[in-house]
Amino acid sequence: MTSTDTPAASGPDAAHRYTADLASDIEARWQDRWEAEGTFHAPNPVGDLARPGQGELPSEKQFILDMFPYPSGAGLHVGHPLGYIATDVVGRYKRMLGLNVLHALGYDAFGLPAEIYAVETGRHPRETTLENIGTMRQQLRRLGLAHDDRRSFATIDPGFVKWTQWIFLQIFNSWFDPELKKARPISELIEKLGTDDPSVIDEYRLAYIKDSPVNWCPGLGTVLANEEVTADGRSERGNFPVFKRNLRQWQMRITAYADRLLDDLDGLDWPEPVKLMQRNWIGRSHGASVVFDAGVAPIEVFTTRPDTLFGATYMVLSPEHPLVDTLTTAEQSAAVGAYRAQAASKSDVERQESREKTGVFTGAHATNPVNGQQIPIYVADYVLMGYGTGAIMAVPAHDERDWEFAQVFDLPTPRVISADRDGGGELPWTGAGVLVNSANDEVSLDGLEVEEAKERIIAWLESKGLGTGTTTYRLRDWLFSRQRYWGEPFPIVFDEDGRAIALPESMLPVDLPEVPDYSPRTFDADDTTSEPEPPLSRVQEWVNVELDLGDGLKKYRRETNTMPNWAGSSWYEIRYTDPHNDAALADPVNERYWLGPRNSGGGESDPGGTDLYVGGVEHAVLHLLYARFWHKVLFDLGHVSGSEPFRKLFNQGYIQAYAYTDERGAYVPAADVVEEAGADGVVTWTYEGKPVKREYGKMGKSLKNVVTPDEMYEAYGADTFRLYEMSMGPLDVSRPWETRAVVGSQRFLQRVWRLVVDEDSGVGSVSDELASDELRQALHKTIDAVRTEMDGMRFNTAIAKLIELTNQVTKAEMRPREVIEPLVLMLAPFAPHIAEELWSRLGHPETLAYQPFPTADPAFLVEESVTCVVQVQGKVRARLEVSPAVSEADLTALALAEPNVQRALDGKEPRRVIVRAPKLVNVVV
RNA sequence: GCCGGGUUGGCGAAACAGGUAUACGCAAUGGAUUCAAAAUCCAUCGUCCGAAAGGGCAUGCGGGUUCGAUUCCCGCACCCGGCACCA
């Protein structure tokens, strides 16, 4: 006999039990209602999203932003929504605090995976991308996120692309004024210089074309990122050879903003580790540029340690340095040529990771300007062309890498800094010390500390015209072009002289043309003379156009590169504020309302930006730096009102998972692995009776350990899933997913449900009687604690407090409305559907989304007694219940009277008694 | 190699400014209820000694500061993330 025959009057078949099915009903109903009523529509001050005639907007606002998703075809796993749930909790909470909350989600929809898929299947990336977005929207809608869906967009929407291209034109048509330290329209430069000669003006633009080294893979026909190149210099995909090659590329002059990007970090409410990573990435260092005479040509080097100049015993040029050919002597040219070819075939990764120092002598010498010594010039790949000048002076005694190189090539290593008064310190010595052996007829550094020596030698170099004090940055300009199809086309055409010309705003957006084939032209894998041919370059009727750009119809050729995936995400936060505006990025009034600086009324100036930005720490440098850079350019040009895009940043952790491999190393389905603890406590895992090994890491199809949100909706409902994700640990910490623990969150919601709804009858059980003093006090303490935890985004502990209160009410066998209603309201940010349903069953017809979050009455927070801990020698020996107002003397007497304290004292006299009334007494003997 | 973060019960974790280590949840064990099960409720639950009272040991390891350290300092091991031989 099965239980399906006749539903029992009670037990598992209780008609009104909060099961996954009931949860799903409730959730669907409220999601539909929120959508129909536009519950989460955030009004704008002006424009199509304004609510004219409905009074003033709330004086306070909250712009909450998620790092928007890339709509991959793989679908979501339970790790993806973590951040979206967290921001939703914040948004719902802030809304209940009376703020106007802007929260929406767009899609970062250009990108390589869609293009690769298009190459494989021949389907248009737009088609598959839109499908993926559709699937993702469905999965996310089931979560009940309180988004203003009118504000959603994808970066591939023509209305969005138009403004991405428009921003490019702003940047192209600007230059950086080093005096004002800000971007200005290029027209002002033309006026200032009194010329519009492109060969002069184009050198100043913030977006410019330059030959730049890239990883060219003829076999794939594309340029690869470093991470796509293996350590042995081949492509990860296809295993083709990869070559370093200079290509004509668009660059963005982000280096002009290095100082501001660095200095403005101080005003941001960001995690310190992220700020530190950006500081290191920008890498500002002060040093000197020094010119060495090498006979046929001067060589400029940058050094952060000009104080060690007297210890320079050789020079090194990077293999790509333009002077290598000029300097290399006839005898050495074969060796140098071979070395350079070998270096070109190595990946950056390999060059950086190899500990073995290699290099080759050029046959040439240079003169050390401080002592006239002739020092040999080498070429070596440990010197990089991208940093400083691509040439160094080598001081082996005081630099680890130079030391290693000098050991290999048996070069002299004279000491010029003594580590201590004994004149010692093991070489190489890179620490502090006093200069020695550093004097010529005109200048002496001997006896000086490093910093003083730097100043003096720079002054001397400057007086002799041999060098200057300089600041160098590690940051390089942003390589902005890609030889791909699925990206924003540049709003640029080239005239017959090959000069880049901006298209007028009226011609935006420049749409992608249809192409017969999404793949680039591939070449023979070893054909180093080949050049990328982007897919767009093959659409001749698109490339070659006749336009009137103000001086009559002329023939032009379009730019066939596209913008990188970063472009859209570098400004999308602005678009949420006014997503349908066709006349501007965003109306300045709307932009200022949501993103503008707060007028705090003096003191610190606020940089503006979103009130919260939540996403993974993997974007700590690139995305966050690019977005800050664009925002600053737009700020300088007057298009946005604040100097920073993201006022506060929060890095969420990752949900990870266990994966299991069998004896062949193949992954087995994690869901079917059986865990057993033996009698000795050793845990083993088996799959189909055979032992398997456990590893820990990401969730992924190939690891066979994916758990989807859909499975959780099915088994528990969205509220339980949301609650579980928020309760499993602190938001910023990574942790493993554990499906079997989810039931705890469901049980909690079921307990809350039963406080309001009788499982058998479905009738309400809440009483209007007043709560007991004890319960009322518990409620107010909970409110107080929950508010504190919510404000600090410590949702796991906030939930623990709610569970404690719920358990207490359950035990009290009495359901006072006075306690139940605030409990439901406090639960609402985490489990909004069940909270709405209970709120409605408690007799409130309107949504609780705008109900004020409960406030604690301080009168009920006063403790009547506290536990005092009595320690002897720091060990707890007794506990006392005392009044919070107890005096130190009384407390000491009470403590010493405790039998257990006396026993621990063992007749000894206390030497000292430390009293921290009313919480602690520590007796020291 | 460098930089950043971490290590607390069987598991996820808590401890706001140096003051009761292990809140809350999962798993486990025992009980009530049930014909039985599920669900629910009650109880136990770091470890060792002890009948109990109580005591010893416990926050990765070794030191230090302090009346008192998960918390601060020094050193070490291991794990995670990032990376750039950056002169």
Short mmCIF file of C-alpha atoms (C1' of nucleotides) in Angstrom, two decimals, chain A residues 12 17 273 276 280 303-305 351-352 357 382 384 387 401 474 728 730 735 747 751 754 796 800 803-804 807 811 869 871 875 877 879 900 912 914 916 920 922, chain B residues 1 3-5 10-15 19-21 23-27 37-43 53-57 67-68 81-87:
data_model
loop_
_atom_site.label_atom_id
_atom_site.label_comp_id
_atom_site.label_asym_id
_atom_site.label_seq_id
_atom_site.Cartn_x
_atom_site.Cartn_y
_atom_site.Cartn_z
CA PRO A 12 3.15 14.54 5.10
CA ARG A 17 2.45 22.39 4.32
CA PRO A 273 43.77 43.96 -1.58
CA LEU A 276 46.89 47.17 -3.75
CA ASN A 280 51.04 47.37 -8.22
CA THR A 303 66.75 52.77 -13.44
CA THR A 304 65.11 53.00 -10.04
CA ARG A 305 68.55 52.74 -8.50
CA ARG A 351 60.46 34.25 -20.79
CA GLN A 352 59.20 35.31 -17.41
CA LYS A 357 69.60 33.53 -17.53
CA TYR A 382 65.14 38.99 -19.09
CA LEU A 384 61.45 43.45 -21.50
CA TYR A 387 58.89 48.46 -19.46
CA ARG A 401 68.70 39.14 -11.84
CA ARG A 474 54.53 49.63 -15.18
CA MET A 728 26.31 29.17 4.10
CA PRO A 730 30.41 35.08 4.68
CA ARG A 735 33.15 27.64 0.07
CA ARG A 747 13.08 23.58 7.56
CA ARG A 751 8.82 26.72 10.84
CA ARG A 754 3.73 27.22 10.59
CA ASN A 796 24.91 34.48 7.30
CA ALA A 800 21.23 32.90 12.28
CA ILE A 803 16.44 31.42 13.12
CA GLU A 804 17.06 31.92 16.82
CA ASN A 807 12.89 28.88 17.37
CA LYS A 811 8.79 27.09 21.68
CA VAL A 869 33.00 35.15 33.97
CA GLN A 871 38.83 33.40 35.88
CA LYS A 875 41.04 30.04 33.21
CA ARG A 877 36.36 28.76 37.10
CA ARG A 879 30.07 32.16 36.17
CA ASN A 900 35.24 26.76 42.74
CA ARG A 912 46.10 40.97 41.76
CA ILE A 914 41.53 42.35 37.30
CA ARG A 916 36.10 44.43 33.94
CA LEU A 920 34.80 39.60 33.78
CA ASN A 922 40.42 37.52 36.58
"C1'" G B 1 60.18 33.59 -7.69
"C1'" C B 3 52.33 39.90 -4.23
"C1'" G B 4 47.62 39.13 -1.75
"C1'" G B 5 44.31 35.99 1.17
"C1'" G B 10 32.79 14.71 11.30
"C1'" C B 11 31.15 19.16 7.64
"C1'" G B 12 29.62 24.72 6.30
"C1'" A B 13 30.76 28.12 9.96
"C1'" A B 14 30.26 31.98 14.82
"C1'" A B 15 33.04 35.01 18.34
"C1'" G B 19 37.95 39.18 27.84
"C1'" U B 20 32.66 32.75 28.35
"C1'" A B 21 36.08 29.31 21.91
"C1'" A B 23 26.26 30.86 17.97
"C1'" C B 24 23.26 29.07 13.64
"C1'" G B 25 22.84 25.08 10.22
"C1'" C B 26 24.15 19.97 8.22
"C1'" A B 27 25.41 15.08 9.56
"C1'" A B 37 7.60 5.19 8.00
"C1'" A B 38 8.02 10.26 6.67
"C1'" A B 39 7.34 14.81 8.98
"C1'" U B 40 7.42 17.19 13.72
"C1'" C B 41 8.97 17.86 18.73
"C1'" C B 42 12.56 16.90 22.95
"C1'" A B 43 17.60 15.67 24.35
"C1'" A B 53 31.50 17.04 40.98
"C1'" G B 54 35.25 18.52 38.44
"C1'" G B 55 39.77 18.55 35.76
"C1'" G B 56 43.55 18.10 31.53
"C1'" C B 57 44.15 19.32 26.32
"C1'" C B 67 46.49 39.16 34.14
"C1'" G B 68 44.21 37.07 29.72
"C1'" G B 81 43.99 33.39 -5.78
"C1'" G B 82 46.81 36.93 -8.83
"C1'" C B 83 51.23 37.91 -11.56
"C1'" A B 84 55.23 41.36 -13.93
"C1'" C B 85 62.60 38.49 -14.04
"C1'" C B 86 59.39 45.63 -13.93
"C1'" A B 87 65.50 47.17 -13.37
#
